[in-house]
């Protein structure tokens, strides 16, 4: 085999592996989103109360670290469903509040859902079609998400509604960037594990949806 043939063979194998990661990621993402929706429905039907924020954070980070540790084994699939199911369950009381306590809650929820879907599909198609490399955003995303998380935590603890709105706006921008970054990582080989790629996209979608909910309620005059 000539050097040219080896390059072609290597490139072909890499393309096949990349396509496999992308395909498995979107299949698993669809399944986890569906499971998350089911768990949200369970919480709503059972009238589950909102969990304290520290329990939500402990459950989220604990399951996230567990999924990362098990990402290369079959247990990683069970862990990612545990993580997304838990997050879906915590979303149930939030949706119940919007649908029962807010006059136009159903319109807000549907608008947030539609906006989230449009942003995710639009950015994913853009990244997949242009195949641009967004790896340069890695450091910016890490710093931005850390700052937004700490600011949101402080605004929640000290009851600062204005800052919470600013944090929600920041998260919309950051999660949009995360979708581009994660999709680009799958395309260019920066992420070869479909479980972790699924987690990254799920987190972006979840935070995008909840942030849109918060902003839409504020703009509707209900916040």
PDB file of C-alpha atoms in Angstrom:
ATOM      1  CA  UNK A   1       0.000   0.000   0.000  1.00  0.00           C
ATOM      2  CA  UNK A   2       1.359   3.379  -1.040  1.00  0.00           C
ATOM      3  CA  UNK A   3       1.503   6.377   1.288  1.00  0.00           C
ATOM      4  CA  UNK A   4      -1.381   7.964  -0.637  1.00  0.00           C
ATOM      5  CA  UNK A   5      -3.493   4.834  -0.217  1.00  0.00           C
ATOM      6  CA  UNK A   6      -2.712   4.759   3.508  1.00  0.00           C
ATOM      7  CA  UNK A   7      -3.821   8.384   3.855  1.00  0.00           C
ATOM      8  CA  UNK A   8      -7.039   7.675   1.959  1.00  0.00           C
ATOM      9  CA  UNK A   9      -7.682   4.574   4.054  1.00  0.00           C
ATOM     10  CA  UNK A  10      -7.034   6.440   7.306  1.00  0.00           C
ATOM     11  CA  UNK A  11      -9.250   9.339   6.246  1.00  0.00           C
ATOM     12  CA  UNK A  12     -12.026   6.929   5.287  1.00  0.00           C
ATOM     13  CA  UNK A  13     -11.821   5.098   8.612  1.00  0.00           C
ATOM     14  CA  UNK A  14     -11.855   8.406  10.477  1.00  0.00           C
ATOM     15  CA  UNK A  15     -14.922   9.563   8.525  1.00  0.00           C
ATOM     16  CA  UNK A  16     -16.754   6.325   9.292  1.00  0.00           C
ATOM     17  CA  UNK A  17     -15.938   6.639  12.995  1.00  0.00           C
ATOM     18  CA  UNK A  18     -17.038  10.284  13.040  1.00  0.00           C
ATOM     19  CA  UNK A  19     -20.340   9.455  11.366  1.00  0.00           C
ATOM     20  CA  UNK A  20     -20.880   6.637  13.862  1.00  0.00           C
ATOM     21  CA  UNK A  21     -20.323   8.988  16.818  1.00  0.00           C
ATOM     22  CA  UNK A  22     -22.701  11.573  15.356  1.00  0.00           C
ATOM     23  CA  UNK A  23     -25.383   8.992  14.603  1.00  0.00           C
ATOM     24  CA  UNK A  24     -25.146   7.321  18.021  1.00  0.00           C
ATOM     25  CA  UNK A  25     -25.158  10.702  19.756  1.00  0.00           C
ATOM     26  CA  UNK A  26     -28.372  11.899  18.136  1.00  0.00           C
ATOM     27  CA  UNK A  27     -30.096   8.552  18.685  1.00  0.00           C
ATOM     28  CA  UNK A  28     -29.143   8.546  22.365  1.00  0.00           C
ATOM     29  CA  UNK A  29     -30.005  12.242  22.702  1.00  0.00           C
ATOM     30  CA  UNK A  30     -33.494  11.589  21.316  1.00  0.00           C
ATOM     31  CA  UNK A  31     -33.993   8.722  23.752  1.00  0.00           C
ATOM     32  CA  UNK A  32     -32.769  10.696  26.766  1.00  0.00           C
ATOM     33  CA  UNK A  33     -34.925  13.705  25.877  1.00  0.00           C
ATOM     34  CA  UNK A  34     -37.959  11.419  25.600  1.00  0.00           C
ATOM     35  CA  UNK A  35     -37.123   9.771  28.938  1.00  0.00           C
ATOM     36  CA  UNK A  36     -36.594  13.185  30.511  1.00  0.00           C
ATOM     37  CA  UNK A  37     -40.023  14.283  29.260  1.00  0.00           C
ATOM     38  CA  UNK A  38     -41.592  11.149  30.745  1.00  0.00           C
ATOM     39  CA  UNK A  39     -39.982  11.803  34.124  1.00  0.00           C
ATOM     40  CA  UNK A  40     -41.147  15.423  34.006  1.00  0.00           C
ATOM     41  CA  UNK A  41     -44.650  14.116  33.344  1.00  0.00           C
ATOM     42  CA  UNK A  42     -44.375  11.731  36.303  1.00  0.00           C
ATOM     43  CA  UNK A  43     -43.387  14.624  38.574  1.00  0.00           C
ATOM     44  CA  UNK A  44     -46.280  16.729  37.288  1.00  0.00           C
ATOM     45  CA  UNK A  45     -48.894  13.990  37.672  1.00  0.00           C
ATOM     46  CA  UNK A  46     -47.704  13.169  41.185  1.00  0.00           C
ATOM     47  CA  UNK A  47     -47.623  16.881  42.150  1.00  0.00           C
ATOM     48  CA  UNK A  48     -44.006  16.536  43.233  1.00  0.00           C
ATOM     49  CA  UNK A  49     -42.767  19.620  45.103  1.00  0.00           C
ATOM     50  CA  UNK A  50     -39.706  21.495  43.856  1.00  0.00           C
ATOM     51  CA  UNK A  51     -36.470  20.052  45.188  1.00  0.00           C
ATOM     52  CA  UNK A  52     -34.188  22.297  47.275  1.00  0.00           C
ATOM     53  CA  UNK A  53     -31.538  23.824  45.047  1.00  0.00           C
ATOM     54  CA  UNK A  54     -28.670  22.147  46.903  1.00  0.00           C
ATOM     55  CA  UNK A  55     -30.212  18.700  46.361  1.00  0.00           C
ATOM     56  CA  UNK A  56     -30.652  19.451  42.659  1.00  0.00           C
ATOM     57  CA  UNK A  57     -27.031  20.534  42.365  1.00  0.00           C
ATOM     58  CA  UNK A  58     -25.769  17.537  44.350  1.00  0.00           C
ATOM     59  CA  UNK A  59     -27.787  15.119  42.215  1.00  0.00           C
ATOM     60  CA  UNK A  60     -26.770  16.812  38.975  1.00  0.00           C
ATOM     61  CA  UNK A  61     -23.041  16.998  39.651  1.00  0.00           C
ATOM     62  CA  UNK A  62     -22.956  13.568  41.297  1.00  0.00           C
ATOM     63  CA  UNK A  63     -24.622  11.869  38.315  1.00  0.00           C
ATOM     64  CA  UNK A  64     -22.541  13.933  35.886  1.00  0.00           C
ATOM     65  CA  UNK A  65     -19.281  12.780  37.461  1.00  0.00           C
ATOM     66  CA  UNK A  66     -20.587   9.201  37.596  1.00  0.00           C
ATOM     67  CA  UNK A  67     -21.474   9.285  33.902  1.00  0.00           C
ATOM     68  CA  UNK A  68     -18.049  10.656  33.055  1.00  0.00           C
ATOM     69  CA  UNK A  69     -16.378   7.896  35.069  1.00  0.00           C
ATOM     70  CA  UNK A  70     -18.466   5.167  33.375  1.00  0.00           C
ATOM     71  CA  UNK A  71     -18.462   6.663  29.873  1.00  0.00           C
ATOM     72  CA  UNK A  72     -16.469   3.795  28.354  1.00  0.00           C
ATOM     73  CA  UNK A  73     -18.580   0.991  29.803  1.00  0.00           C
ATOM     74  CA  UNK A  74     -22.118  -0.275  29.408  1.00  0.00           C
ATOM     75  CA  UNK A  75     -22.970   1.250  32.774  1.00  0.00           C
ATOM     76  CA  UNK A  76     -22.411   4.646  31.186  1.00  0.00           C
ATOM     77  CA  UNK A  77     -25.710   4.266  29.335  1.00  0.00           C
ATOM     78  CA  UNK A  78     -27.541   3.534  32.588  1.00  0.00           C
ATOM     79  CA  UNK A  79     -25.855   6.530  34.192  1.00  0.00           C
ATOM     80  CA  UNK A  80     -26.770   8.935  31.395  1.00  0.00           C
ATOM     81  CA  UNK A  81     -30.411   7.883  31.663  1.00  0.00           C
ATOM     82  CA  UNK A  82     -30.233   8.339  35.442  1.00  0.00           C
ATOM     83  CA  UNK A  83     -28.823  11.854  34.923  1.00  0.00           C
ATOM     84  CA  UNK A  84     -31.347  12.942  32.297  1.00  0.00           C
ATOM     85  CA  UNK A  85     -34.221  11.278  34.133  1.00  0.00           C
ATOM     86  CA  UNK A  86     -33.299  13.126  37.306  1.00  0.00           C
ATOM     87  CA  UNK A  87     -33.080  16.442  35.468  1.00  0.00           C
ATOM     88  CA  UNK A  88     -36.411  15.769  33.815  1.00  0.00           C
ATOM     89  CA  UNK A  89     -37.985  15.048  37.186  1.00  0.00           C
ATOM     90  CA  UNK A  90     -36.685  18.338  38.603  1.00  0.00           C
ATOM     91  CA  UNK A  91     -38.224  20.104  35.597  1.00  0.00           C
ATOM     92  CA  UNK A  92     -41.698  18.727  36.363  1.00  0.00           C
ATOM     93  CA  UNK A  93     -42.527  21.079  39.275  1.00  0.00           C
ATOM     94  CA  UNK A  94     -41.285  24.046  37.244  1.00  0.00           C
ATOM     95  CA  UNK A  95     -43.591  23.195  34.357  1.00  0.00           C
ATOM     96  CA  UNK A  96     -46.485  22.606  36.750  1.00  0.00           C
ATOM     97  CA  UNK A  97     -45.968  26.106  38.146  1.00  0.00           C
ATOM     98  CA  UNK A  98     -46.044  27.703  34.708  1.00  0.00           C
ATOM     99  CA  UNK A  99     -49.094  25.741  33.608  1.00  0.00           C
ATOM    100  CA  UNK A 100     -51.169  26.322  36.760  1.00  0.00           C
ATOM    101  CA  UNK A 101     -49.986  29.527  38.428  1.00  0.00           C
ATOM    102  CA  UNK A 102     -49.231  31.707  35.393  1.00  0.00           C
ATOM    103  CA  UNK A 103     -52.140  33.051  33.349  1.00  0.00           C
ATOM    104  CA  UNK A 104     -50.476  32.468  29.982  1.00  0.00           C
ATOM    105  CA  UNK A 105     -48.234  29.665  31.195  1.00  0.00           C
ATOM    106  CA  UNK A 106     -49.097  27.225  28.411  1.00  0.00           C
ATOM    107  CA  UNK A 107     -48.146  29.787  25.753  1.00  0.00           C
ATOM    108  CA  UNK A 108     -44.869  30.519  27.556  1.00  0.00           C
ATOM    109  CA  UNK A 109     -43.994  26.818  27.781  1.00  0.00           C
ATOM    110  CA  UNK A 110     -44.835  26.180  24.132  1.00  0.00           C
ATOM    111  CA  UNK A 111     -42.885  29.249  23.006  1.00  0.00           C
ATOM    112  CA  UNK A 112     -39.856  28.205  25.055  1.00  0.00           C
ATOM    113  CA  UNK A 113     -40.091  24.677  23.656  1.00  0.00           C
ATOM    114  CA  UNK A 114     -40.354  25.946  20.095  1.00  0.00           C
ATOM    115  CA  UNK A 115     -37.522  28.425  20.610  1.00  0.00           C
ATOM    116  CA  UNK A 116     -35.275  25.757  22.087  1.00  0.00           C
ATOM    117  CA  UNK A 117     -35.997  23.365  19.214  1.00  0.00           C
ATOM    118  CA  UNK A 118     -35.408  26.077  16.602  1.00  0.00           C
ATOM    119  CA  UNK A 119     -32.108  27.184  18.148  1.00  0.00           C
ATOM    120  CA  UNK A 120     -30.822  23.630  18.571  1.00  0.00           C
ATOM    121  CA  UNK A 121     -31.784  22.474  15.078  1.00  0.00           C
ATOM    122  CA  UNK A 122     -30.555  25.671  13.435  1.00  0.00           C
ATOM    123  CA  UNK A 123     -27.161  25.650  15.143  1.00  0.00           C
ATOM    124  CA  UNK A 124     -26.702  21.901  14.664  1.00  0.00           C
ATOM    125  CA  UNK A 125     -27.472  22.109  10.948  1.00  0.00           C
ATOM    126  CA  UNK A 126     -25.112  25.071  10.608  1.00  0.00           C
ATOM    127  CA  UNK A 127     -22.249  23.265  12.350  1.00  0.00           C
ATOM    128  CA  UNK A 128     -22.832  20.010  10.452  1.00  0.00           C
ATOM    129  CA  UNK A 129     -23.177  21.653   7.043  1.00  0.00           C
ATOM    130  CA  UNK A 130     -20.331  24.170   7.280  1.00  0.00           C
ATOM    131  CA  UNK A 131     -18.071  21.815   9.288  1.00  0.00           C
ATOM    132  CA  UNK A 132     -16.424  24.833  10.888  1.00  0.00           C
ATOM    133  CA  UNK A 133     -14.099  24.179  13.807  1.00  0.00           C
ATOM    134  CA  UNK A 134     -15.391  25.857  16.964  1.00  0.00           C
ATOM    135  CA  UNK A 135     -12.796  24.337  19.281  1.00  0.00           C
ATOM    136  CA  UNK A 136     -11.389  27.819  19.913  1.00  0.00           C
ATOM    137  CA  UNK A 137     -14.444  28.529  22.099  1.00  0.00           C
ATOM    138  CA  UNK A 138     -13.499  25.921  24.703  1.00  0.00           C
ATOM    139  CA  UNK A 139     -11.760  28.257  27.134  1.00  0.00           C
ATOM    140  CA  UNK A 140     -14.372  30.968  26.708  1.00  0.00           C
ATOM    141  CA  UNK A 141     -17.190  28.509  27.392  1.00  0.00           C
ATOM    142  CA  UNK A 142     -15.557  27.108  30.518  1.00  0.00           C
ATOM    143  CA  UNK A 143     -14.961  30.567  31.969  1.00  0.00           C
ATOM    144  CA  UNK A 144     -18.359  31.897  30.886  1.00  0.00           C
ATOM    145  CA  UNK A 145     -20.342  28.964  32.274  1.00  0.00           C
ATOM    146  CA  UNK A 146     -18.424  29.118  35.564  1.00  0.00           C
ATOM    147  CA  UNK A 147     -19.087  32.860  35.932  1.00  0.00           C
ATOM    148  CA  UNK A 148     -22.770  32.493  34.966  1.00  0.00           C
ATOM    149  CA  UNK A 149     -23.223  29.566  37.360  1.00  0.00           C
ATOM    150  CA  UNK A 150     -21.691  31.414  40.307  1.00  0.00           C
ATOM    151  CA  UNK A 151     -23.650  34.578  39.470  1.00  0.00           C
ATOM    152  CA  UNK A 152     -26.873  32.588  39.256  1.00  0.00           C
ATOM    153  CA  UNK A 153     -26.167  30.866  42.543  1.00  0.00           C
ATOM    154  CA  UNK A 154     -25.509  34.200  44.218  1.00  0.00           C
ATOM    155  CA  UNK A 155     -28.636  35.778  42.720  1.00  0.00           C
ATOM    156  CA  UNK A 156     -30.723  32.840  43.934  1.00  0.00           C
ATOM    157  CA  UNK A 157     -29.304  32.849  47.465  1.00  0.00           C
ATOM    158  CA  UNK A 158     -29.573  36.630  47.885  1.00  0.00           C
ATOM    159  CA  UNK A 159     -32.893  36.953  46.018  1.00  0.00           C
ATOM    160  CA  UNK A 160     -31.783  39.272  43.194  1.00  0.00           C
ATOM    161  CA  UNK A 161     -34.376  38.972  40.362  1.00  0.00           C
ATOM    162  CA  UNK A 162     -32.608  41.447  38.098  1.00  0.00           C
ATOM    163  CA  UNK A 163     -29.381  39.482  38.186  1.00  0.00           C
ATOM    164  CA  UNK A 164     -31.299  36.259  37.578  1.00  0.00           C
ATOM    165  CA  UNK A 165     -32.635  37.705  34.325  1.00  0.00           C
ATOM    166  CA  UNK A 166     -29.113  38.667  33.291  1.00  0.00           C
ATOM    167  CA  UNK A 167     -27.872  35.171  34.108  1.00  0.00           C
ATOM    168  CA  UNK A 168     -30.683  33.628  32.042  1.00  0.00           C
ATOM    169  CA  UNK A 169     -29.683  35.778  29.066  1.00  0.00           C
ATOM    170  CA  UNK A 170     -26.048  34.741  29.552  1.00  0.00           C
ATOM    171  CA  UNK A 171     -27.001  31.072  29.629  1.00  0.00           C
ATOM    172  CA  UNK A 172     -28.951  31.370  26.383  1.00  0.00           C
ATOM    173  CA  UNK A 173     -25.857  32.713  24.645  1.00  0.00           C
ATOM    174  CA  UNK A 174     -23.510  30.252  26.355  1.00  0.00           C
ATOM    175  CA  UNK A 175     -25.681  27.205  25.658  1.00  0.00           C
ATOM    176  CA  UNK A 176     -26.035  28.231  22.018  1.00  0.00           C
ATOM    177  CA  UNK A 177     -22.246  28.403  21.828  1.00  0.00           C
ATOM    178  CA  UNK A 178     -22.007  25.033  23.593  1.00  0.00           C
ATOM    179  CA  UNK A 179     -24.183  23.419  20.897  1.00  0.00           C
ATOM    180  CA  UNK A 180     -21.819  24.710  18.208  1.00  0.00           C
ATOM    181  CA  UNK A 181     -18.764  23.635  20.221  1.00  0.00           C
ATOM    182  CA  UNK A 182     -20.052  20.133  21.006  1.00  0.00           C
ATOM    183  CA  UNK A 183     -21.246  19.471  17.465  1.00  0.00           C
ATOM    184  CA  UNK A 184     -17.933  20.699  16.062  1.00  0.00           C
ATOM    185  CA  UNK A 185     -16.059  18.445  18.500  1.00  0.00           C
ATOM    186  CA  UNK A 186     -17.907  15.402  17.137  1.00  0.00           C
ATOM    187  CA  UNK A 187     -17.178  16.392  13.545  1.00  0.00           C
ATOM    188  CA  UNK A 188     -13.460  17.073  14.028  1.00  0.00           C
ATOM    189  CA  UNK A 189     -12.642  14.251  16.434  1.00  0.00           C
ATOM    190  CA  UNK A 190     -12.460  16.322  19.590  1.00  0.00           C
ATOM    191  CA  UNK A 191     -15.194  14.151  21.115  1.00  0.00           C
ATOM    192  CA  UNK A 192     -15.202  10.461  20.229  1.00  0.00           C
ATOM    193  CA  UNK A 193     -17.453   9.242  23.048  1.00  0.00           C
ATOM    194  CA  UNK A 194     -21.112   9.483  22.115  1.00  0.00           C
ATOM    195  CA  UNK A 195     -22.250   9.245  25.739  1.00  0.00           C
ATOM    196  CA  UNK A 196     -20.380  12.396  26.732  1.00  0.00           C
ATOM    197  CA  UNK A 197     -21.396  14.119  23.499  1.00  0.00           C
ATOM    198  CA  UNK A 198     -25.013  13.350  24.398  1.00  0.00           C
ATOM    199  CA  UNK A 199     -24.542  14.743  27.900  1.00  0.00           C
ATOM    200  CA  UNK A 200     -23.050  17.956  26.533  1.00  0.00           C
ATOM    201  CA  UNK A 201     -25.916  18.527  24.108  1.00  0.00           C
ATOM    202  CA  UNK A 202     -28.558  17.562  26.677  1.00  0.00           C
ATOM    203  CA  UNK A 203     -27.167  20.043  29.207  1.00  0.00           C
ATOM    204  CA  UNK A 204     -27.214  22.759  26.537  1.00  0.00           C
ATOM    205  CA  UNK A 205     -30.837  21.994  25.614  1.00  0.00           C
ATOM    206  CA  UNK A 206     -32.001  21.784  29.238  1.00  0.00           C
ATOM    207  CA  UNK A 207     -30.426  25.100  30.250  1.00  0.00           C
ATOM    208  CA  UNK A 208     -31.540  26.764  27.036  1.00  0.00           C
ATOM    209  CA  UNK A 209     -35.141  25.735  27.689  1.00  0.00           C
ATOM    210  CA  UNK A 210     -35.232  26.784  31.348  1.00  0.00           C
ATOM    211  CA  UNK A 211     -33.517  30.105  30.600  1.00  0.00           C
ATOM    212  CA  UNK A 212     -36.008  30.867  27.825  1.00  0.00           C
ATOM    213  CA  UNK A 213     -38.851  30.043  30.226  1.00  0.00           C
ATOM    214  CA  UNK A 214     -37.536  32.529  32.769  1.00  0.00           C
ATOM    215  CA  UNK A 215     -37.014  35.330  30.256  1.00  0.00           C
ATOM    216  CA  UNK A 216     -40.347  34.805  28.533  1.00  0.00           C
ATOM    217  CA  UNK A 217     -42.199  34.944  31.852  1.00  0.00           C
ATOM    218  CA  UNK A 218     -40.400  38.177  32.759  1.00  0.00           C
ATOM    219  CA  UNK A 219     -41.173  39.763  29.394  1.00  0.00           C
ATOM    220  CA  UNK A 220     -44.820  38.715  29.673  1.00  0.00           C
ATOM    221  CA  UNK A 221     -45.117  40.731  32.898  1.00  0.00           C
ATOM    222  CA  UNK A 222     -45.492  37.725  35.209  1.00  0.00           C
ATOM    223  CA  UNK A 223     -42.079  37.814  36.880  1.00  0.00           C
TER     224      UNK A 223
END
